GROMACS .gro file of C-alpha atoms in nm:
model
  431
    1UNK     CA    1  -3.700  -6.600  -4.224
    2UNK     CA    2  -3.853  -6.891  -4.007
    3UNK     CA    3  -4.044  -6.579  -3.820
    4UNK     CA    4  -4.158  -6.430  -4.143
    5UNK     CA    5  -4.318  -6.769  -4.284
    6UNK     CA    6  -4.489  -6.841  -3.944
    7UNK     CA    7  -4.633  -6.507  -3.904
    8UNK     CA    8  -4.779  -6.501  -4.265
    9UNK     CA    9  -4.969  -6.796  -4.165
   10UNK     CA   10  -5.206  -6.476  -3.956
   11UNK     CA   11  -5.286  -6.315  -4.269
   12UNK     CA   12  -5.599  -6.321  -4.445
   13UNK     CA   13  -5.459  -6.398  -4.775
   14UNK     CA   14  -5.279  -6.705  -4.768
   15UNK     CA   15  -4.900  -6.730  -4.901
   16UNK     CA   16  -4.818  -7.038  -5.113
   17UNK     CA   17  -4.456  -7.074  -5.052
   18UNK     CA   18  -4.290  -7.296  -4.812
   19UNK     CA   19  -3.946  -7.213  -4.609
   20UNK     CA   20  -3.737  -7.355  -4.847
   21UNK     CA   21  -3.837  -7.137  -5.103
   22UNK     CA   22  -3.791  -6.834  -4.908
   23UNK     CA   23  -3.406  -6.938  -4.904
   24UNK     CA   24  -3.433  -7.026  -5.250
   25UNK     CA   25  -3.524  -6.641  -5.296
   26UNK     CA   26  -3.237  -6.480  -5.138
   27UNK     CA   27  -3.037  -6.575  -5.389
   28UNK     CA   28  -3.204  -6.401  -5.680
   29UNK     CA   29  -3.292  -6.113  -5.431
   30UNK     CA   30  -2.898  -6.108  -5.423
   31UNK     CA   31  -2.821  -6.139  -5.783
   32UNK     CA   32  -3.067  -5.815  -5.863
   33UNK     CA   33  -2.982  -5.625  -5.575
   34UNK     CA   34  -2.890  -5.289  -5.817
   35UNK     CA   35  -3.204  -5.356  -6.044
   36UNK     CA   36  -3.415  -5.373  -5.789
   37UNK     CA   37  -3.336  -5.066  -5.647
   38UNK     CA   38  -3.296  -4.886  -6.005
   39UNK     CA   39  -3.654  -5.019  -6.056
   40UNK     CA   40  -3.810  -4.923  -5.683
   41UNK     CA   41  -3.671  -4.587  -5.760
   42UNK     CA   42  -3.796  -4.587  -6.112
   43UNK     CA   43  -4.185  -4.689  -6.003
   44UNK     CA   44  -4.166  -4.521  -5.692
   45UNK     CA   45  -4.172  -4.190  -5.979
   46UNK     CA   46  -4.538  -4.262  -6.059
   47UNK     CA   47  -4.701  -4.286  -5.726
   48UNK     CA   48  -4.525  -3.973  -5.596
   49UNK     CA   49  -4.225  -3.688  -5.701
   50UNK     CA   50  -3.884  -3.762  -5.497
   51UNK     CA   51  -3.669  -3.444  -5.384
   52UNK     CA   52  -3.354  -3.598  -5.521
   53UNK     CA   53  -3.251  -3.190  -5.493
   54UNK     CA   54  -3.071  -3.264  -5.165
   55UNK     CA   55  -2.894  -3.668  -5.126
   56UNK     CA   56  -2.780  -3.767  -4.749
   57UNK     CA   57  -2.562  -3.997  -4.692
   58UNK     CA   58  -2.395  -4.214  -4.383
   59UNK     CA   59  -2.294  -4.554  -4.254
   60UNK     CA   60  -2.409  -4.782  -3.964
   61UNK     CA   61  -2.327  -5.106  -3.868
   62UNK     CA   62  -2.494  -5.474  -3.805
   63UNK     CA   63  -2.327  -5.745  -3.559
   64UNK     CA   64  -2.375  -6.174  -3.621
   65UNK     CA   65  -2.378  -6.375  -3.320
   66UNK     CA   66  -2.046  -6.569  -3.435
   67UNK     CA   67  -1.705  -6.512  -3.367
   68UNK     CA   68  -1.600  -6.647  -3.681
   69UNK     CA   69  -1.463  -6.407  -3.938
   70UNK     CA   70  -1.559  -6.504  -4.323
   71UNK     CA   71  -1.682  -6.262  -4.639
   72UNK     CA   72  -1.844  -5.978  -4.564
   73UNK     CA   73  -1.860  -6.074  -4.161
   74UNK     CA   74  -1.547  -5.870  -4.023
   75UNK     CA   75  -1.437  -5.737  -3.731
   76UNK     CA   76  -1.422  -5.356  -3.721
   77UNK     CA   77  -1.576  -5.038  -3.572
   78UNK     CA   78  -1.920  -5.131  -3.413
   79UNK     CA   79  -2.136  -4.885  -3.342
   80UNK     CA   80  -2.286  -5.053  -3.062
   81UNK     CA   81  -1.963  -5.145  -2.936
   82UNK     CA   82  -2.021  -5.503  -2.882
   83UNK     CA   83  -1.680  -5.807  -2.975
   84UNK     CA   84  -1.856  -5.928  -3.284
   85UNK     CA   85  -1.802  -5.931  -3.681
   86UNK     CA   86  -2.020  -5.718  -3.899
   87UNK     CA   87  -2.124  -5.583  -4.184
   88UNK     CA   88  -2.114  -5.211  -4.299
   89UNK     CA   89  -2.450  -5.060  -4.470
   90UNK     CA   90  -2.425  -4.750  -4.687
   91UNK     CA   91  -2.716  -4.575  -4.703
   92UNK     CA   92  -2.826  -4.265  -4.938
   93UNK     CA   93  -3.174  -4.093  -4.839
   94UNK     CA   94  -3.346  -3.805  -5.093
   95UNK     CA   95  -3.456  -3.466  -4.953
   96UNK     CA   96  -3.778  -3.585  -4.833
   97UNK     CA   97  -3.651  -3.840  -4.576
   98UNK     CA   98  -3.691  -4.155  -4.825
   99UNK     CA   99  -3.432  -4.441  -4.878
  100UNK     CA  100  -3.299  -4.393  -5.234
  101UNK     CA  101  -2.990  -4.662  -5.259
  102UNK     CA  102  -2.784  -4.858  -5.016
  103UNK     CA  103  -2.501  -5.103  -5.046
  104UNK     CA  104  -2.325  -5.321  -4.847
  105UNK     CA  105  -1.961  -5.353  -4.712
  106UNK     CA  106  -1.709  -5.566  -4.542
  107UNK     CA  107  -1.740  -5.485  -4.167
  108UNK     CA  108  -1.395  -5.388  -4.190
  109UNK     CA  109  -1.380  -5.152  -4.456
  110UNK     CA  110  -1.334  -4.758  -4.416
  111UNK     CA  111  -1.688  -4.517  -4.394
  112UNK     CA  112  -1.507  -4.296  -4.657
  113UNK     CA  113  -1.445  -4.541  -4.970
  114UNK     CA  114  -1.800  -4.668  -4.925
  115UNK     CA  115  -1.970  -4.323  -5.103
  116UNK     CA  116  -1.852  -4.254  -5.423
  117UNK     CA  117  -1.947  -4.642  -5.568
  118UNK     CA  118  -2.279  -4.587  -5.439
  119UNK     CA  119  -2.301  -4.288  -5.575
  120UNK     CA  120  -2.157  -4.347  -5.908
  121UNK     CA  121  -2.447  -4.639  -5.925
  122UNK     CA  122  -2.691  -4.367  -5.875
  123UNK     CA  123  -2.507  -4.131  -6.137
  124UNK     CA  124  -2.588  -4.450  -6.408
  125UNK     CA  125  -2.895  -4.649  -6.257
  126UNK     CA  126  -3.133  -4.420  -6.117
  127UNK     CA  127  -3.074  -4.131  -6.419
  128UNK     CA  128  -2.931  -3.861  -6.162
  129UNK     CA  129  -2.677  -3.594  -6.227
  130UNK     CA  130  -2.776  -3.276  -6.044
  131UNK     CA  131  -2.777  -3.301  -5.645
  132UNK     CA  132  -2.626  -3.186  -5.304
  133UNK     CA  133  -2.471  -3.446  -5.108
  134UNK     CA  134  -2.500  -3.380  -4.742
  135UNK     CA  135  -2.263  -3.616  -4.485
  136UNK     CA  136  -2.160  -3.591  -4.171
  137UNK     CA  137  -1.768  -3.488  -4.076
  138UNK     CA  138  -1.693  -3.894  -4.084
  139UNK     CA  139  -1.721  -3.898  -4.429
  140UNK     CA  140  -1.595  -3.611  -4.526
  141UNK     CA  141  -1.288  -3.669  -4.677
  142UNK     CA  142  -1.099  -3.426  -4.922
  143UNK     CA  143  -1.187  -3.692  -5.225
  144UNK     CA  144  -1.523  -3.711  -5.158
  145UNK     CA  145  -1.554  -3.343  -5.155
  146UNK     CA  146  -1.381  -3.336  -5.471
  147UNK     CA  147  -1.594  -3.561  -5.637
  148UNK     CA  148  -1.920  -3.381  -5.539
  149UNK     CA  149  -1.769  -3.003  -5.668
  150UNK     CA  150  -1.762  -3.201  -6.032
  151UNK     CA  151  -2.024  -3.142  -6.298
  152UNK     CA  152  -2.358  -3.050  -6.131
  153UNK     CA  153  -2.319  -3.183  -5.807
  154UNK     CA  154  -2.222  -3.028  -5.466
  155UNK     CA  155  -2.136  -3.136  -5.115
  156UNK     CA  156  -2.258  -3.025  -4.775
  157UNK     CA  157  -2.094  -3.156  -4.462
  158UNK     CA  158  -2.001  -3.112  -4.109
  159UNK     CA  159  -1.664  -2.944  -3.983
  160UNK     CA  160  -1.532  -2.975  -3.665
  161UNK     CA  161  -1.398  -2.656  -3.493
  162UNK     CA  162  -1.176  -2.877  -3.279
  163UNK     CA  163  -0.965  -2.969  -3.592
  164UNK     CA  164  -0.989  -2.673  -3.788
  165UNK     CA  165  -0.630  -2.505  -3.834
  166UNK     CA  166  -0.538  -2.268  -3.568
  167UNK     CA  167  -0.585  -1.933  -3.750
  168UNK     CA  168  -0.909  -2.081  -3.905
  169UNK     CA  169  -1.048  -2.165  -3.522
  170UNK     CA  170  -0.923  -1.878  -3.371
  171UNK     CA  171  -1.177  -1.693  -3.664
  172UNK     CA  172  -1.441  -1.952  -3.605
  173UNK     CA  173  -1.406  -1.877  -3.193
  174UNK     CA  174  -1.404  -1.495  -3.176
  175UNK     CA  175  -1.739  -1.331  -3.031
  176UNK     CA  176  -1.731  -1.049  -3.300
  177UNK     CA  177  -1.883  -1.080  -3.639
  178UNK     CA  178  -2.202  -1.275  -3.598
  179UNK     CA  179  -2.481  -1.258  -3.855
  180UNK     CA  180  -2.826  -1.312  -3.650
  181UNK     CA  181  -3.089  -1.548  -3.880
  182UNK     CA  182  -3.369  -1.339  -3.742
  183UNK     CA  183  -3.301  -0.956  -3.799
  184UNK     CA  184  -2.927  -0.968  -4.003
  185UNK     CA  185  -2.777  -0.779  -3.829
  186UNK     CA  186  -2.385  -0.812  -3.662
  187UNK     CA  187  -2.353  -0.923  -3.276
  188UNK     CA  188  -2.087  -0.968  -3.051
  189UNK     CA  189  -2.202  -1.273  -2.915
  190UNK     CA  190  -2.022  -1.224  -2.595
  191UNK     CA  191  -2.275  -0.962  -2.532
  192UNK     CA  192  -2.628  -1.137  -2.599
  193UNK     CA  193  -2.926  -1.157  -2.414
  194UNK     CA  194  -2.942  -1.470  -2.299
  195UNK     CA  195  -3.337  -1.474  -2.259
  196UNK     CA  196  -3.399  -1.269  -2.591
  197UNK     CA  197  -3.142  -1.461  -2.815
  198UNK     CA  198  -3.241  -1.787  -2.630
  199UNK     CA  199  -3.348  -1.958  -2.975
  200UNK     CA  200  -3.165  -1.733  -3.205
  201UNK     CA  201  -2.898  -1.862  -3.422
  202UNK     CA  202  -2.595  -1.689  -3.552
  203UNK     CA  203  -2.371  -1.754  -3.792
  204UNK     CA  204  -2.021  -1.664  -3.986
  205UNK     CA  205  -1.865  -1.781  -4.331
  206UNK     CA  206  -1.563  -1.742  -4.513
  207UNK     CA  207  -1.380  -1.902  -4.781
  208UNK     CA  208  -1.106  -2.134  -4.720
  209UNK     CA  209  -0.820  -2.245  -5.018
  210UNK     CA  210  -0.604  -2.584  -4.914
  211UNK     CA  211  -0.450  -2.822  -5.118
  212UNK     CA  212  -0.550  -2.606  -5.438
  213UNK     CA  213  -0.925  -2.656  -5.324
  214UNK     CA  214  -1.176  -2.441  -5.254
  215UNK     CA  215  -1.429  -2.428  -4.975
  216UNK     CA  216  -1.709  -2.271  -4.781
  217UNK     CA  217  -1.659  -2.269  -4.429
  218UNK     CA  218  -1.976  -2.149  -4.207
  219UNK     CA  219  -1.973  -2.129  -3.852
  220UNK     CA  220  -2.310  -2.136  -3.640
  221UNK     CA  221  -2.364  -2.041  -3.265
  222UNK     CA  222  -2.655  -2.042  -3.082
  223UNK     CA  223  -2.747  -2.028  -2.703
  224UNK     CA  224  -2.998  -2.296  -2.717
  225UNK     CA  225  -2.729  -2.507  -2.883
  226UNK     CA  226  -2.444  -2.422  -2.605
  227UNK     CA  227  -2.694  -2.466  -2.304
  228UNK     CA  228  -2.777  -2.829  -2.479
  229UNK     CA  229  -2.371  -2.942  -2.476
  230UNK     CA  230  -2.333  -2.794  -2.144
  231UNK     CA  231  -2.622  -3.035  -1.988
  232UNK     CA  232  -2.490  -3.348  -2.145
  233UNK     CA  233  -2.156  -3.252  -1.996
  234UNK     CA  234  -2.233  -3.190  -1.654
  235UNK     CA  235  -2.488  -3.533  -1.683
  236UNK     CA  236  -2.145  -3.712  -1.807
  237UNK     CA  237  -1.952  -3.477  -1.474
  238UNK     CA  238  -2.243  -3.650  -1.228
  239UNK     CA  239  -2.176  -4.020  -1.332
  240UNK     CA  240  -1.765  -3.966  -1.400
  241UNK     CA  241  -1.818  -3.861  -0.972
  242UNK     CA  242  -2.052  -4.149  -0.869
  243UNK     CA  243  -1.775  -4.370  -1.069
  244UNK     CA  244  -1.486  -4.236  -0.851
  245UNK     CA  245  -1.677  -4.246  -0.503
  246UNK     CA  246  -1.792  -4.652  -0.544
  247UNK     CA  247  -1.490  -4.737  -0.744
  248UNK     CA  248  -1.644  -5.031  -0.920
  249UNK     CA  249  -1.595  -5.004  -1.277
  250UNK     CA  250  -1.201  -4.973  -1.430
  251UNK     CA  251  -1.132  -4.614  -1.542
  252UNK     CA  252  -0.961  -4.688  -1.835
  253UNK     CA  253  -0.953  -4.764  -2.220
  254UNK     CA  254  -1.258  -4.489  -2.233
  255UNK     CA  255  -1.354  -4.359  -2.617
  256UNK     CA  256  -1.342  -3.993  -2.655
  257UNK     CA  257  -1.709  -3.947  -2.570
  258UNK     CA  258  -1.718  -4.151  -2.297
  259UNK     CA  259  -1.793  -3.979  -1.963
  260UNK     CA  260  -1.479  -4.137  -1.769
  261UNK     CA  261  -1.277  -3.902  -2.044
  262UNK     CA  262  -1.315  -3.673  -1.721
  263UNK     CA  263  -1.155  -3.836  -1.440
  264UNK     CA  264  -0.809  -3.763  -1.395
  265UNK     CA  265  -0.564  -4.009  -1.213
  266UNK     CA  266  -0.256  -3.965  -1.022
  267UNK     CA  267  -0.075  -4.246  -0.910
  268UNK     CA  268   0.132  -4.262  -0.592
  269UNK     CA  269   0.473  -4.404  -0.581
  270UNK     CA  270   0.796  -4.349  -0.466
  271UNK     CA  271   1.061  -4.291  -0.741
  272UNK     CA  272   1.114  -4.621  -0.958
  273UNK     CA  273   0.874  -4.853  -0.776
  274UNK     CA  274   0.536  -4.946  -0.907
  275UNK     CA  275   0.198  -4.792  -0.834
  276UNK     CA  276   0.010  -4.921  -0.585
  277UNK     CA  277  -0.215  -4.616  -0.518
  278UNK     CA  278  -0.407  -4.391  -0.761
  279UNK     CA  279  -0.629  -4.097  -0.688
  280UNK     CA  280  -0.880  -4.025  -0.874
  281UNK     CA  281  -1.046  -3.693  -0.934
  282UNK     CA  282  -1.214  -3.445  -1.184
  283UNK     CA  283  -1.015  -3.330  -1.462
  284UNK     CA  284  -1.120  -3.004  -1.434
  285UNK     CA  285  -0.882  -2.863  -1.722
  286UNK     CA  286  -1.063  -3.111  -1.969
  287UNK     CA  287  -1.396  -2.963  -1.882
  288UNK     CA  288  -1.302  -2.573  -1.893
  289UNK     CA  289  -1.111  -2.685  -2.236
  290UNK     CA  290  -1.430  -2.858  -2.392
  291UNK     CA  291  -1.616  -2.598  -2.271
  292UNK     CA  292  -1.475  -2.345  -2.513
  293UNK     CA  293  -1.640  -2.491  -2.805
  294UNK     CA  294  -1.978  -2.527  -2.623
  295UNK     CA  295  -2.244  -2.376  -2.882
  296UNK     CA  296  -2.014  -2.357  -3.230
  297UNK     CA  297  -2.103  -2.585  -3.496
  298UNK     CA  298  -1.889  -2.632  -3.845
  299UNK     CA  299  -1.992  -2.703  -4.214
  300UNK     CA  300  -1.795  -2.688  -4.535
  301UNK     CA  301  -1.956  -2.658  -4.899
  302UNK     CA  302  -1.879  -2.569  -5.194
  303UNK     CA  303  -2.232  -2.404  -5.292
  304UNK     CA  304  -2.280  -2.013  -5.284
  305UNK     CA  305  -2.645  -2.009  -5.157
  306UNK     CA  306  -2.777  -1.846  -4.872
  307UNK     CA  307  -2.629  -1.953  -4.565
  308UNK     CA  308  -2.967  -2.026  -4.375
  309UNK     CA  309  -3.100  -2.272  -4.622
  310UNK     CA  310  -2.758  -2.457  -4.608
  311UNK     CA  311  -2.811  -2.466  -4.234
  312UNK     CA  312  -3.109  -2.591  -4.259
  313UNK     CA  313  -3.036  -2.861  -4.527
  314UNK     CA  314  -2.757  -2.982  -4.305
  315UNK     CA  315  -2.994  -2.963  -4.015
  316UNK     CA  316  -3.224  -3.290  -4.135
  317UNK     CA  317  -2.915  -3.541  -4.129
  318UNK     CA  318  -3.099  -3.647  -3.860
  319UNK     CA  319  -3.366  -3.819  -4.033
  320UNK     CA  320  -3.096  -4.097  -4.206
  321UNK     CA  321  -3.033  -4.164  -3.829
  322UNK     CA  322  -3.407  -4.251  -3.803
  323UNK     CA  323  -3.404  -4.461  -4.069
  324UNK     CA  324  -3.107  -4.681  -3.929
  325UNK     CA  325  -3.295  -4.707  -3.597
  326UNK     CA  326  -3.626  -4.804  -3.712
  327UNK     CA  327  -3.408  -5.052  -3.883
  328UNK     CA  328  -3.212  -5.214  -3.610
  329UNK     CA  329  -3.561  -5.142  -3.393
  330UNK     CA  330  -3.864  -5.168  -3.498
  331UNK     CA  331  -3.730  -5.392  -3.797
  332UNK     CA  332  -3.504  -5.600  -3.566
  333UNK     CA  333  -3.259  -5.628  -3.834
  334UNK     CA  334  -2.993  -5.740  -3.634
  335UNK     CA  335  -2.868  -5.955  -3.496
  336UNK     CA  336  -2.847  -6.144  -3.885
  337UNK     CA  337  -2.873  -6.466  -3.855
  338UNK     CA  338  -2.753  -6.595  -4.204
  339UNK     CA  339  -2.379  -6.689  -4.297
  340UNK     CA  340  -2.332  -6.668  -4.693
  341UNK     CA  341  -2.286  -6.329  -4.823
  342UNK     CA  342  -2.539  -6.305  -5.105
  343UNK     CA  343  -2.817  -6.432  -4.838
  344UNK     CA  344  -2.724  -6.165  -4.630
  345UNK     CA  345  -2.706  -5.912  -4.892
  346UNK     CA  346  -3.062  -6.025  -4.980
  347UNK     CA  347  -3.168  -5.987  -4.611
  348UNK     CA  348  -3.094  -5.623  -4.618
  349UNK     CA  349  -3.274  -5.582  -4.949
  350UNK     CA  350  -3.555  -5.680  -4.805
  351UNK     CA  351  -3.491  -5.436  -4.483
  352UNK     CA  352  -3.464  -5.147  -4.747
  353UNK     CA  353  -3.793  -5.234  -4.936
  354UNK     CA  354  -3.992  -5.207  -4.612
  355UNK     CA  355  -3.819  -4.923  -4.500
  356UNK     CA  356  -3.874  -4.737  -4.856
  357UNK     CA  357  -4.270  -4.829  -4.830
  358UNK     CA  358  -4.289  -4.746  -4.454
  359UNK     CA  359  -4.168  -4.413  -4.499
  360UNK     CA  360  -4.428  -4.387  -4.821
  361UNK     CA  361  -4.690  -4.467  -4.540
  362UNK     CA  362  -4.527  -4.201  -4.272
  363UNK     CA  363  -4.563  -3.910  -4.536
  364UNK     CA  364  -4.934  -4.041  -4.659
  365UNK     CA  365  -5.041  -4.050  -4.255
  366UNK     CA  366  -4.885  -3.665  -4.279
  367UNK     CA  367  -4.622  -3.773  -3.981
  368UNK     CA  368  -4.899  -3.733  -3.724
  369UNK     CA  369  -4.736  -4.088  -3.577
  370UNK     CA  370  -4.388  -4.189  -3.459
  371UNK     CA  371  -4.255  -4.520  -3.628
  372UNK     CA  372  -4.356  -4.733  -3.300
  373UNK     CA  373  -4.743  -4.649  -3.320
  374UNK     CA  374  -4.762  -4.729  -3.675
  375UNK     CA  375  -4.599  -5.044  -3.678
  376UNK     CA  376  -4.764  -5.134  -3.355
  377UNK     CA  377  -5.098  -4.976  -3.498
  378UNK     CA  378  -5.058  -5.196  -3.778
  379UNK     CA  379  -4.976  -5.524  -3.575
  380UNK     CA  380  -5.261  -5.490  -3.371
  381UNK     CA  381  -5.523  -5.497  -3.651
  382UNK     CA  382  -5.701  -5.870  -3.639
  383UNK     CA  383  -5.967  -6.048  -3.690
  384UNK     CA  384  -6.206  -6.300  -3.646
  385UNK     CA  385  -6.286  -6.506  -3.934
  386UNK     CA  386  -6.662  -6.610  -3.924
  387UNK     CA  387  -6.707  -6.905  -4.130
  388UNK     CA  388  -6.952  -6.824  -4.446
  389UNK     CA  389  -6.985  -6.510  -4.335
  390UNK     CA  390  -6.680  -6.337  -4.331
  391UNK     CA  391  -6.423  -6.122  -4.100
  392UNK     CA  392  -6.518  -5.909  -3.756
  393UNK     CA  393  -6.228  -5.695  -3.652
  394UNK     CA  394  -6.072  -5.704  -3.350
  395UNK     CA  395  -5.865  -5.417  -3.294
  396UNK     CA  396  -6.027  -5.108  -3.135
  397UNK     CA  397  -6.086  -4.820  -3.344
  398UNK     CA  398  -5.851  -4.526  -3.319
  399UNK     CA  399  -5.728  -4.198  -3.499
  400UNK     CA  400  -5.443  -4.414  -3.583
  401UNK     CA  401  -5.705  -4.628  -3.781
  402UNK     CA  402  -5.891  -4.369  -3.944
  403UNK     CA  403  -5.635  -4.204  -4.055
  404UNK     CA  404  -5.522  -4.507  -4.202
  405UNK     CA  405  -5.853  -4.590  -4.400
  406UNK     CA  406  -5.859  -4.262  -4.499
  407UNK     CA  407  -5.493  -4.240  -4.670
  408UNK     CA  408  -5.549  -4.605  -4.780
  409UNK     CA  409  -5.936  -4.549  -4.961
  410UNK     CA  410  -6.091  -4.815  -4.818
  411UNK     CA  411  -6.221  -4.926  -4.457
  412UNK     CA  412  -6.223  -5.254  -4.274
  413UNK     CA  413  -6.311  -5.114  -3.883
  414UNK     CA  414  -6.707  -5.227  -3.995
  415UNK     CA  415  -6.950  -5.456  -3.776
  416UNK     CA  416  -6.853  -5.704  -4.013
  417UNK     CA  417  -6.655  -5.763  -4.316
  418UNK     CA  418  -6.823  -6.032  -4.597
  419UNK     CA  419  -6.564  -6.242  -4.774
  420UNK     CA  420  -6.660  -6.032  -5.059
  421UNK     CA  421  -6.583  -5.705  -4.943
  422UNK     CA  422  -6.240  -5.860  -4.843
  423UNK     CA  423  -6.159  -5.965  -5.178
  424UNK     CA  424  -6.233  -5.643  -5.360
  425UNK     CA  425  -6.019  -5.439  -5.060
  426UNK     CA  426  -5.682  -5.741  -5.136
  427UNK     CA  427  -5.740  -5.662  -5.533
  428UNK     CA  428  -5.765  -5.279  -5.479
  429UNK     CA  429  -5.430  -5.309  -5.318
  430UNK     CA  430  -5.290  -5.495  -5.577
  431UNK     CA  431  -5.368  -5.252  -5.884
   0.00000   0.00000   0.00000
């Protein structure tokens, strides 16, 4: 907050608020939290139509520098694996890649109560009934899914072969049966081309009845897919090696991605006496068993639609990924350096505001730029102020920058700028 105030002190216009009343304003930023994003939602409406067709949703994670457990700080599951308390963020996204609602949690609390509050809020707030919630397999639990095959919503999410039922993985597994998404016709994928079906994707779907509730299963395969896994394995292979020939970092307490998952160890000893020798090796069982799923990916639903356009609805979870990383990135959210709970619930209001008119921005500018050349694009435009006669800018003239006058209806990339002209472009942006 001490960053913010200092930097505004740059701009042309002037703020006339001290740091003490930035504080002041976390508070009330707190206390509204829900309106304002009911209202955001509800204005966002008339400058452009949201795709509230399809909702994602997932969970990330922000650590303090403390050590201190207290309110919403909590130790629990970070995602960046670092020994500090956090906070959880739930975060719901519309079709068209744009924050819609978030909340926040206790660091400690489980990814898969966290949904349906949020989403209840949206059910009342934001005037919603009809929608597809898409998660990953994290969240998927049976009373989510449940709650989404109610009224007019439904669920998409992400199954994992590996913990499928036997009999249902055995189906998901077996080369015969595959529906191509280019021609429709059946394969036997143990018999493709590997050059012609190189980017071809196939699938299979049945339904699936547990627990008196019913599911779509779909199973996709593609070459492109497999030949992907297979490289990050035998990167992991390459390290777990170098690991075993220096012997400098301790093989174990490993997380089941982590590449040492594939160095076995046998320890030497004679019968009843303790281990003084261990030899350390490839696990070559783990690799040939890991590799059997190499290529498969799982999703459950409870819609009847065409099994491509589910695919490819699942397919963009990846943008709510990119909105937590231009979060913890480019808006160096964390670490959060405030201790009470409704300041730091304000804090992330304010990260969700600028992520909501960012991504505005991104879809105006037609995506032509990643997230780092806007916001560095955007830092990068100064100027001189030339007293009683105005502003000369600074900043060298780019595609970035034209493109941004154009989208934005005015320009400021002139000889020079009159105090005037500067005026009219700061009450245009206002209206």
């Amino acid at each position: 907050k001490l960053a913010t105030l200092q930097l505004s002190k740059n701009f042309i216009e002037q703020p006339a608020f001290e740091l003490q009343h930035i504080y002041r304003a976390l508070e009330v930023i707190a206390k509204e939290m829900d309106s304002i994003q009911a209202s955001l939602y509800a204005n966002s409406l008339k400058y452009s139509k949201r795709n509230t067709r399809v909702l994602y949703y997932d969970c990330t994670n922000y650590f303090f520098e403390i050590e201190q457990e207290d309110g919403l700080k909590q130790y629990g599951m970070c995602k960046a694996h670092r020994p500090n308390p956090i906070v959880q963020m739930g975060l719901f996204m519309d079709g068209d890649g744009i924050p819609l609602a978030f909340n926040i949690n206790k660091g400690n609390t489980n990814e898969q109560v966290t949904m349906k509050p949020l989403e209840k809020q949206i059910l009342s707030d934001f005037n919603l009934s009809q929608f597809i919630v898409c998660t990953d397999a994290g969240l998927a639990s049976e009373d989510n899914r449940k709650f989404n095959s109610l009224a007019k919503r439904a669920f998409i999410t992400t199954q994992s072969i590996k913990k499928l039922k036997s009999y249902l993985k055995e189906w998901a597994l077996a080369p015969t049966g595959w529906i191509s998404n280019v021609d429709g016709k059946v394969y036997d994928i143990s018999k493709l081309d590997e050059e012609k079906h190189s980017k071809t994707v196939f699938h299979k779907e049945r339904w699936i009845k547990e627990n008196d509730f019913e599911q779509r299963l779909i199973v996709t395969f593609s070459l492109k897919y497999r030949d992907y896994q297979r490289k990050i394995r035998n990167s992991q292979v390459e390290r777990a090696q170098k690991i075993i020939q220096s012997k400098s970092v301790k093989l174990n307490k490993c997380n089941p991605n982590d590449f040492k998952r594939f160095i076995s160890q046998t320890h030497c000893t004679k019968e009843g006496e303790v281990a003084k020798h261990t030899i350390c090796g490839i696990d070559k069982a783990l690799i040939a068993k890991e590799e059997v799923f190499d290529g498969f990916y799982g999703v459950c639903t409870n819609l009847e639609d065409d099994a491509s356009s589910i695919i490819g609805i699942n397919h963009r979870r990846w943008e709510i990924e990119e909105c937590f990383r231009i979060m913890k990135s480019e808006f160096k959210a964390r670490p959060v350096y405030l201790s009470r709970d409704d300041r730091i619930k304000a804090h992330f209001t304010t990260c969700f505001l600028s992520l909501v008119l960012f991504r505005f921005l991104e879809k105006k500018l037609q995506e032509k730029y990643t997230s780092h050349e806007i916001i560095d694009g955007l830092r990068a435009m100064d100027f001189l102020e030339v007293k009683g006669s105005g502003y000369v800018p600074t900043y060298t003239r780019t595609d970035f920058t034209d493109d941004l006058h154009d989208a934005s209806g005015f320009r400021t990339d002139y000889q020079i700028i009159t105090s005037k002209q500067i005026k009219n472009i700061l009450k245009q942006t206002k209206s």
